[in-house]
Amino acid sequence: MSVYKRPGKETYSYDFVVRGRRFSGDTGETKKREAKAFEERERSTAKALMAAEATLDADTMTFEVAALRWYHEIGQHHKNFETTLKVLDWLKRHVGGGTDLRSIDDAFVANLVARRRGERVRRKHKDGKIHEGKLVSPATVNRTCTQPLREIVLRAKNVWKVQVGDVKFGDHLLREPQERVREASVDEEEKIMEALGRGYEDAVRFAFLNGCRRMEILGLEWPHVDFFSRRFTVTGKGGKSRTIPMSQETYDILWAQKNNHPVKVFTFVAWRTRKSLHQARGKRYPLTESGLKSAMRRAVPAAGVQNFRFHDTRHTAATRVLRKSNLRVAQRLLGHADVATTAKYAHALDDDLRQALEATSSPTKSPTATEGNEAKLLERKKSRD
């Protein structure tokens, strides 16, 4: 049975049966979508409980049972549990729910990794169709295939004391290239800003100030901007929202946009009439992803700046904030769940520390003193020769 509302209740209830046992209750959710997500979690938990009861005294286990039990004990508590469920679904389809854990060996895992590595990123576009893009990255393969499988197998071996295959999971983790951190200098930023126009300059400057992703900026709407408390809220990856306080410059940028569009914050002025896009010359329309990408692709070369992308505005903001504060502050700005993700910007602190150490160096180590010492050493060497 799907989720439903009881007479006189504002929240949805759920009711389902797993292996002859009935599970029901209140989701506590008023929206059907969230209620269905709650029911799905409860159903997975129920399956895990039943599976765990059925294998308490067993020394072997199938992958489906192990995955359900792992989700009940670990996975359901993840912040992104919806993503965890999708990962488990992919593993179940490609590992095989009935596969005995003892048969998962190095050859099995190598084949699984190769299969995941050969898949392409799939995104749902505005037309409702699923489009395939570039191959999934090594990091995605590790996070959605090798690492979760390792966690399940090792928990089965070390905690549940069941027999598993012999796998050296470390040999199957793909090397992840270190993400580059490109920070724009003040001069580079000014040149890029001068090359932009028609509304794009406001969005890009907003990005430089606040480190927001492109889609967070394009998706910013007026109900999420609070001038009274000087805060705005953006929605990022995985539907996660975060609230960022406004600096004075951010406040001024947003205030200047308030009469341009009833819903979207950032807009541009159409420079020509395009009937296919229902655009009239001189009128304002919400910025689009393709439009913002094109604007940056034209502006960066025109500004004479090398190797700079829109996402680098995020790197620039994070580095600048880190220099004035600490990793926790930068973490909150960027919306990272784990501060370790923010640590890639620590080079900013290294630079500051290096400069501080140079300032505390002994006066005798000045360039002039160093040159004098080198001259004395050279004279001694000649006398010995």
CSV table of C-alpha atoms in Angstrom, one decimal:
chain,number,residue,atom,x,y,z
A,1,MET,CA,0.0,0.0,0.0
A,2,SER,CA,1.3,3.5,-0.8
A,3,VAL,CA,1.4,6.3,1.7
A,4,TYR,CA,-2.0,7.8,2.5
A,5,LYS,CA,-3.7,10.3,4.8
A,6,ARG,CA,-6.0,9.2,7.5
A,7,PRO,CA,-9.2,11.2,8.0
A,8,GLY,CA,-8.6,14.4,9.9
A,9,LYS,CA,-4.8,14.0,9.7
A,10,GLU,CA,-2.4,16.4,8.1
A,11,THR,CA,0.5,13.9,7.9
A,12,TYR,CA,0.8,10.8,5.8
A,13,SER,CA,0.8,7.3,7.1
A,14,TYR,CA,2.4,4.1,5.7
A,15,ASP,CA,1.4,0.5,5.8
A,16,PHE,CA,3.2,-2.4,4.1
A,17,VAL,CA,4.0,-6.1,4.7
A,18,VAL,CA,7.4,-7.8,4.5
A,19,ARG,CA,7.6,-11.6,4.7
A,20,GLY,CA,4.2,-11.8,6.3
A,21,ARG,CA,4.9,-9.2,9.0
A,22,ARG,CA,3.0,-5.9,8.9
A,23,PHE,CA,4.7,-2.6,9.4
A,24,SER,CA,2.7,0.7,9.7
A,25,GLY,CA,2.9,4.1,11.3
A,26,ASP,CA,3.0,7.8,10.8
A,27,THR,CA,5.6,9.4,8.5
A,28,GLY,CA,5.3,12.8,10.1
A,29,GLU,CA,5.5,14.3,6.7
A,30,THR,CA,2.9,16.6,5.1
A,31,LYS,CA,4.2,16.3,1.5
A,32,LYS,CA,3.6,13.1,-0.4
A,33,ARG,CA,7.1,13.0,-1.9
A,34,GLU,CA,8.8,13.2,1.5
A,35,ALA,CA,6.3,10.7,2.9
A,36,LYS,CA,7.2,8.2,0.2
A,37,ALA,CA,10.9,8.6,0.9
A,38,PHE,CA,10.2,8.0,4.6
A,39,GLU,CA,8.2,4.8,3.7
A,40,GLU,CA,11.1,3.6,1.5
A,41,ARG,CA,13.5,3.9,4.3
A,42,GLU,CA,11.2,2.1,6.7
A,43,ARG,CA,10.7,-0.7,4.1
A,44,SER,CA,14.4,-1.1,3.7
A,45,THR,CA,14.9,-1.2,7.4
A,46,ALA,CA,12.1,-3.8,7.8
A,47,LYS,CA,13.7,-6.0,5.1
A,48,ALA,CA,17.1,-5.6,6.9
A,49,LEU,CA,15.5,-6.6,10.2
A,50,MET,CA,13.9,-9.7,8.7
A,51,ALA,CA,17.1,-10.6,6.9
A,52,ALA,CA,19.1,-10.2,10.1
A,53,GLU,CA,16.7,-12.5,12.1
A,54,ALA,CA,17.0,-15.1,9.4
A,55,THR,CA,20.8,-15.2,9.4
A,56,LEU,CA,21.6,-14.9,13.1
A,57,ASP,CA,23.2,-18.3,13.3
A,58,ALA,CA,24.3,-18.6,9.7
A,59,ASP,CA,28.0,-18.6,8.7
A,60,THR,CA,27.3,-17.6,5.1
A,61,MET,CA,25.3,-14.7,3.6
A,62,THR,CA,24.0,-13.5,0.3
A,63,PHE,CA,24.8,-10.0,-0.9
A,64,GLU,CA,21.2,-8.9,-0.8
A,65,VAL,CA,20.9,-9.9,2.9
A,66,ALA,CA,24.3,-8.3,3.7
A,67,ALA,CA,23.4,-5.1,1.9
A,68,LEU,CA,20.0,-4.8,3.7
A,69,ARG,CA,21.6,-5.5,7.1
A,70,TRP,CA,24.4,-3.0,6.4
A,71,TYR,CA,21.8,-0.3,5.4
A,72,HIS,CA,19.8,-0.9,8.6
A,73,GLU,CA,22.9,-0.6,10.8
A,74,ILE,CA,24.9,2.0,8.9
A,75,GLY,CA,23.5,3.3,5.6
A,76,GLN,CA,20.2,4.7,6.8
A,77,HIS,CA,22.0,7.1,9.1
A,78,HIS,CA,24.0,8.7,6.3
A,79,LYS,CA,23.1,12.4,5.6
A,80,ASN,CA,22.5,11.5,2.0
A,81,PHE,CA,20.6,8.2,2.6
A,82,GLU,CA,18.8,8.6,-0.7
A,83,THR,CA,22.1,8.4,-2.5
A,84,THR,CA,23.1,5.4,-0.4
A,85,LEU,CA,19.9,3.6,-1.5
A,86,LYS,CA,20.7,4.3,-5.2
A,87,VAL,CA,24.3,3.0,-4.7
A,88,LEU,CA,23.0,-0.2,-3.0
A,89,ASP,CA,20.4,-0.7,-5.8
A,90,TRP,CA,23.2,-0.5,-8.4
A,91,LEU,CA,25.4,-2.9,-6.5
A,92,LYS,CA,22.5,-5.4,-6.1
A,93,ARG,CA,21.8,-5.3,-9.8
A,94,HIS,CA,25.4,-5.9,-10.8
A,95,VAL,CA,26.7,-8.1,-8.0
A,96,GLY,CA,23.5,-10.1,-7.9
A,97,GLY,CA,21.2,-10.3,-4.8
A,98,GLY,CA,21.7,-14.0,-4.5
A,99,THR,CA,25.5,-14.0,-4.8
A,100,ASP,CA,27.2,-15.7,-1.9
A,101,LEU,CA,29.7,-13.3,-0.2
A,102,ARG,CA,32.3,-16.2,-0.4
A,103,SER,CA,32.3,-15.9,-4.2
A,104,ILE,CA,33.2,-12.2,-4.2
A,105,ASP,CA,37.0,-12.3,-4.9
A,106,ASP,CA,39.6,-10.0,-6.5
A,107,ALA,CA,38.6,-11.1,-10.0
A,108,PHE,CA,34.9,-10.4,-9.2
A,109,VAL,CA,35.6,-6.9,-7.9
A,110,ALA,CA,38.0,-6.1,-10.8
A,111,ASN,CA,35.2,-6.9,-13.2
A,112,LEU,CA,32.7,-4.9,-11.2
A,113,VAL,CA,35.0,-1.8,-11.1
A,114,ALA,CA,35.6,-2.1,-14.9
A,115,ARG,CA,31.8,-2.2,-15.5
A,116,ARG,CA,31.2,0.9,-13.4
A,117,ARG,CA,34.1,2.7,-14.9
A,118,GLY,CA,32.7,2.2,-18.4
A,119,GLU,CA,29.3,3.9,-17.5
A,120,ARG,CA,28.5,7.5,-18.4
A,121,VAL,CA,27.1,10.3,-16.2
A,122,ARG,CA,23.3,10.5,-16.7
A,123,ARG,CA,21.4,13.7,-16.2
A,124,LYS,CA,17.7,14.5,-16.6
A,125,HIS,CA,17.4,17.6,-18.8
A,126,LYS,CA,14.5,20.1,-18.9
A,127,ASP,CA,12.9,18.2,-21.7
A,128,GLY,CA,12.4,15.3,-19.4
A,129,LYS,CA,14.8,13.0,-21.3
A,130,ILE,CA,17.8,11.3,-19.8
A,131,HIS,CA,21.0,12.4,-21.5
A,132,GLU,CA,24.4,10.6,-21.1
A,133,GLY,CA,27.5,12.7,-20.8
A,134,LYS,CA,31.2,11.9,-20.1
A,135,LEU,CA,32.4,8.7,-18.4
A,136,VAL,CA,32.1,8.6,-14.6
A,137,SER,CA,35.2,9.8,-12.8
A,138,PRO,CA,37.5,7.6,-10.8
A,139,ALA,CA,36.2,9.3,-7.6
A,140,THR,CA,32.7,8.3,-8.5
A,141,VAL,CA,33.7,4.7,-9.2
A,142,ASN,CA,35.3,4.6,-5.7
A,143,ARG,CA,32.4,6.2,-3.9
A,144,THR,CA,29.6,4.3,-5.6
A,145,CYS,CA,31.2,0.9,-6.2
A,146,THR,CA,34.4,-0.1,-4.5
A,147,GLN,CA,34.1,1.6,-1.1
A,148,PRO,CA,30.5,0.7,-0.3
A,149,LEU,CA,31.1,-2.9,-1.4
A,150,ARG,CA,34.2,-3.0,0.9
A,151,GLU,CA,32.2,-1.7,3.8
A,152,ILE,CA,29.5,-4.3,3.4
A,153,VAL,CA,32.0,-7.2,3.0
A,154,LEU,CA,34.3,-6.2,5.8
A,155,ARG,CA,31.3,-5.7,8.2
A,156,ALA,CA,30.0,-9.1,7.3
A,157,LYS,CA,33.5,-10.6,8.1
A,158,ASN,CA,34.5,-8.6,11.2
A,159,VAL,CA,31.2,-7.9,12.9
A,160,TRP,CA,28.7,-10.5,11.8
A,161,LYS,CA,31.4,-13.3,11.6
A,162,VAL,CA,30.3,-14.8,8.3
A,163,GLN,CA,32.5,-16.2,5.7
A,164,VAL,CA,33.5,-13.9,2.8
A,165,GLY,CA,35.8,-14.1,-0.2
A,166,ASP,CA,39.4,-13.0,-0.1
A,167,VAL,CA,39.6,-9.5,-1.5
A,168,LYS,CA,42.4,-6.8,-1.3
A,169,PHE,CA,40.1,-3.8,-1.8
A,170,GLY,CA,42.9,-1.4,-1.7
A,171,ASP,CA,44.2,-2.8,-5.0
A,172,HIS,CA,40.9,-1.9,-6.7
A,173,LEU,CA,40.6,1.7,-5.6
A,174,LEU,CA,41.2,4.0,-8.6
A,175,ARG,CA,43.7,6.9,-8.2
A,176,GLU,CA,41.8,10.2,-8.0
A,177,PRO,CA,43.5,13.2,-9.5
A,178,GLN,CA,43.9,16.0,-7.0
A,179,GLU,CA,41.4,18.7,-7.8
A,180,ARG,CA,43.1,21.9,-9.0
A,181,VAL,CA,42.5,25.0,-7.0
A,182,ARG,CA,42.7,28.1,-9.2
A,183,GLU,CA,42.5,31.4,-7.4
A,184,ALA,CA,42.0,34.6,-9.4
A,185,SER,CA,44.2,37.6,-8.5
A,186,VAL,CA,42.4,40.9,-7.9
A,187,ASP,CA,43.7,42.1,-11.2
A,188,GLU,CA,42.4,39.0,-13.1
A,189,GLU,CA,39.0,39.4,-11.4
A,190,GLU,CA,38.8,43.1,-12.4
A,191,LYS,CA,39.7,42.3,-16.0
A,192,ILE,CA,37.1,39.5,-16.2
A,193,MET,CA,34.4,41.7,-14.7
A,194,GLU,CA,35.2,44.4,-17.3
A,195,ALA,CA,34.7,41.9,-20.1
A,196,LEU,CA,31.2,40.9,-18.9
A,197,GLY,CA,28.0,42.7,-19.4
A,198,ARG,CA,24.1,42.6,-19.7
A,199,GLY,CA,23.6,41.2,-16.2
A,200,TYR,CA,26.2,38.5,-16.3
A,201,GLU,CA,28.7,40.8,-14.4
A,202,ASP,CA,26.4,40.9,-11.4
A,203,ALA,CA,26.0,37.1,-11.2
A,204,VAL,CA,29.8,36.5,-11.6
A,205,ARG,CA,30.7,39.2,-9.0
A,206,PHE,CA,28.2,37.5,-6.7
A,207,ALA,CA,30.0,34.2,-7.3
A,208,PHE,CA,33.4,35.8,-6.5
A,209,LEU,CA,32.0,37.2,-3.2
A,210,ASN,CA,30.1,34.1,-2.0
A,211,GLY,CA,31.6,31.0,-3.6
A,212,CYS,CA,28.2,29.8,-4.8
A,213,ARG,CA,28.0,27.2,-7.6
A,214,ARG,CA,26.6,28.1,-11.0
A,215,MET,CA,23.3,26.3,-10.5
A,216,GLU,CA,22.9,27.8,-7.0
A,217,ILE,CA,23.1,31.3,-8.5
A,218,LEU,CA,20.8,30.5,-11.4
A,219,GLY,CA,18.3,28.9,-9.0
A,220,LEU,CA,18.3,31.8,-6.5
A,221,GLU,CA,14.7,33.2,-6.1
A,222,TRP,CA,13.3,36.2,-4.3
A,223,PRO,CA,11.5,34.1,-1.5
A,224,HIS,CA,15.0,33.0,-0.5
A,225,VAL,CA,16.4,36.5,-0.1
A,226,ASP,CA,15.8,38.2,3.2
A,227,PHE,CA,17.0,41.8,3.1
A,228,PHE,CA,15.7,42.4,6.7
A,229,SER,CA,18.0,39.8,8.3
A,230,ARG,CA,20.6,40.2,5.5
A,231,ARG,CA,20.7,36.6,4.5
A,232,PHE,CA,20.0,34.5,1.5
A,233,THR,CA,19.5,30.8,1.0
A,234,VAL,CA,20.8,28.7,-1.9
A,235,THR,CA,20.0,25.1,-2.8
A,236,GLY,CA,23.1,23.0,-3.8
A,237,LYS,CA,24.0,19.4,-4.6
A,238,GLY,CA,21.6,16.8,-3.5
A,239,GLY,CA,18.9,19.4,-2.8
A,240,LYS,CA,20.8,20.6,0.3
A,241,SER,CA,20.2,24.2,1.3
A,242,ARG,CA,22.4,26.6,3.2
A,243,THR,CA,21.9,30.1,4.4
A,244,ILE,CA,24.7,32.7,3.9
A,245,PRO,CA,24.8,36.1,5.5
A,246,MET,CA,25.1,39.1,3.1
A,247,SER,CA,28.2,41.3,3.1
A,248,GLN,CA,27.4,44.9,2.2
A,249,GLU,CA,28.5,44.4,-1.4
A,250,THR,CA,26.3,41.3,-1.7
A,251,TYR,CA,23.4,43.3,-0.2
A,252,ASP,CA,24.0,46.1,-2.8
A,253,ILE,CA,24.1,43.6,-5.7
A,254,LEU,CA,20.9,41.9,-4.7
A,255,TRP,CA,19.1,45.1,-3.9
A,256,ALA,CA,19.9,46.4,-7.4
A,257,GLN,CA,18.2,43.3,-8.9
A,258,LYS,CA,14.9,43.5,-7.0
A,259,ASN,CA,12.7,45.1,-9.7
A,260,ASN,CA,14.1,43.1,-12.6
A,261,HIS,CA,12.0,39.9,-12.3
A,262,PRO,CA,9.2,38.7,-10.1
A,263,VAL,CA,10.8,35.3,-9.3
A,264,LYS,CA,14.4,34.9,-10.4
A,265,VAL,CA,17.1,37.1,-8.9
A,266,PHE,CA,19.7,37.2,-11.7
A,267,THR,CA,18.6,38.3,-15.2
A,268,PHE,CA,20.1,39.6,-18.4
A,269,VAL,CA,19.0,42.1,-21.0
A,270,ALA,CA,18.2,40.5,-24.4
A,271,TRP,CA,20.2,42.4,-27.1
A,272,ARG,CA,18.1,41.1,-29.9
A,273,THR,CA,14.7,39.6,-30.5
A,274,ARG,CA,14.6,35.8,-30.7
A,275,LYS,CA,11.2,34.4,-31.4
A,276,SER,CA,12.3,30.8,-30.9
A,277,LEU,CA,13.2,31.6,-27.3
A,278,HIS,CA,10.3,34.1,-26.8
A,279,GLN,CA,12.7,36.9,-26.2
A,280,ALA,CA,12.2,40.5,-27.1
A,281,ARG,CA,15.1,43.0,-27.5
A,282,GLY,CA,15.7,45.2,-24.5
A,283,LYS,CA,13.7,43.1,-22.0
A,284,ARG,CA,15.1,41.1,-19.1
A,285,TYR,CA,15.0,37.3,-18.7
A,286,PRO,CA,16.4,34.9,-16.1
A,287,LEU,CA,20.0,33.8,-16.7
A,288,THR,CA,20.4,30.4,-18.1
A,289,GLU,CA,23.1,27.8,-17.6
A,290,SER,CA,24.2,27.9,-21.3
A,291,GLY,CA,24.1,31.7,-21.3
A,292,LEU,CA,26.3,32.0,-18.3
A,293,LYS,CA,28.7,29.5,-19.6
A,294,SER,CA,28.9,31.3,-22.9
A,295,ALA,CA,29.4,34.7,-21.2
A,296,MET,CA,32.4,33.3,-19.2
A,297,ARG,CA,33.9,31.6,-22.3
A,298,ARG,CA,33.9,34.9,-24.1
A,299,ALA,CA,35.0,37.1,-21.2
A,300,VAL,CA,38.0,35.1,-19.9
A,301,PRO,CA,40.0,35.1,-23.1
A,302,ALA,CA,38.9,38.7,-23.8
A,303,ALA,CA,40.3,39.7,-20.4
A,304,GLY,CA,43.6,38.0,-21.2
A,305,VAL,CA,43.2,35.5,-18.3
A,306,GLN,CA,44.5,32.0,-18.7
A,307,ASN,CA,43.2,28.7,-17.3
A,308,PHE,CA,40.1,30.1,-15.5
A,309,ARG,CA,36.6,28.6,-15.3
A,310,PHE,CA,33.4,29.7,-13.7
A,311,HIS,CA,33.8,27.2,-10.9
A,312,ASP,CA,37.1,28.9,-10.1
A,313,THR,CA,35.2,31.8,-8.7
A,314,ARG,CA,34.2,29.3,-5.9
A,315,HIS,CA,37.8,28.4,-5.3
A,316,THR,CA,38.7,32.1,-5.2
A,317,ALA,CA,36.0,33.0,-2.6
A,318,ALA,CA,37.0,30.0,-0.5
A,319,THR,CA,40.7,30.9,-0.5
A,320,ARG,CA,40.0,34.5,0.4
A,321,VAL,CA,37.7,33.6,3.2
A,322,LEU,CA,40.1,31.1,4.6
A,323,ARG,CA,42.9,33.7,4.7
A,324,LYS,CA,40.7,35.9,6.9
A,325,SER,CA,39.2,33.1,9.1
A,326,ASN,CA,39.6,29.3,9.4
A,327,LEU,CA,38.6,26.0,7.8
A,328,ARG,CA,35.3,25.8,9.7
A,329,VAL,CA,34.1,29.2,8.4
A,330,ALA,CA,35.1,28.3,4.8
A,331,GLN,CA,33.4,24.9,5.2
A,332,ARG,CA,30.1,26.6,6.2
A,333,LEU,CA,30.4,29.1,3.3
A,334,LEU,CA,30.8,26.3,0.7
A,335,GLY,CA,28.3,23.9,2.3
A,336,HIS,CA,30.8,21.0,2.6
A,337,ALA,CA,29.5,18.1,4.8
A,338,ASP,CA,33.1,17.1,5.7
A,339,VAL,CA,35.8,19.6,6.6
A,340,ALA,CA,38.3,17.3,4.9
A,341,THR,CA,36.8,18.4,1.6
A,342,THR,CA,37.5,22.1,2.5
A,343,ALA,CA,41.1,21.2,3.4
A,344,LYS,CA,42.2,21.4,-0.2
A,345,TYR,CA,42.2,25.2,0.3
A,346,ALA,CA,44.7,25.0,3.1
A,347,HIS,CA,47.4,26.2,0.8
A,348,ALA,CA,46.2,29.7,1.6
A,349,LEU,CA,47.1,29.1,5.2
A,350,ASP,CA,50.5,27.7,4.1
A,351,ASP,CA,51.2,30.9,2.2
A,352,ASP,CA,50.3,33.0,5.3
A,353,LEU,CA,52.5,30.8,7.5
A,354,ARG,CA,55.4,31.0,5.1
A,355,GLN,CA,55.2,34.8,5.0
A,356,ALA,CA,55.0,34.9,8.8
A,357,LEU,CA,58.1,32.7,9.1
A,358,GLU,CA,60.0,34.9,6.7
A,359,ALA,CA,59.1,37.9,8.9
A,360,THR,CA,60.5,36.2,12.0
A,361,SER,CA,63.7,35.2,10.3
A,362,SER,CA,67.0,36.4,11.9
A,363,PRO,CA,68.3,39.7,10.5
A,364,THR,CA,71.7,38.0,10.0
A,365,LYS,CA,70.0,35.9,7.3
A,366,SER,CA,69.3,38.9,5.1
A,367,PRO,CA,70.4,38.5,1.4
A,368,THR,CA,73.5,40.8,2.0
A,369,ALA,CA,74.6,38.7,5.0
A,370,THR,CA,74.1,35.5,3.1
A,371,GLU,CA,76.1,36.7,0.1
A,372,GLY,CA,78.9,37.7,2.5
A,373,ASN,CA,79.0,34.2,4.1
A,374,GLU,CA,79.0,32.5,0.7
A,375,ALA,CA,82.0,34.7,-0.3
A,376,LYS,CA,84.0,33.7,2.9
A,377,LEU,CA,83.3,30.0,2.3
A,378,LEU,CA,84.6,30.4,-1.3
A,379,GLU,CA,87.8,32.0,-0.1
A,380,ARG,CA,88.4,29.2,2.4
A,381,LYS,CA,87.9,26.6,-0.2
A,382,LYS,CA,90.4,28.3,-2.5
A,383,SER,CA,93.0,28.5,0.3
A,384,ARG,CA,92.6,24.8,0.9
A,385,ASP,CA,93.1,24.0,-2.8
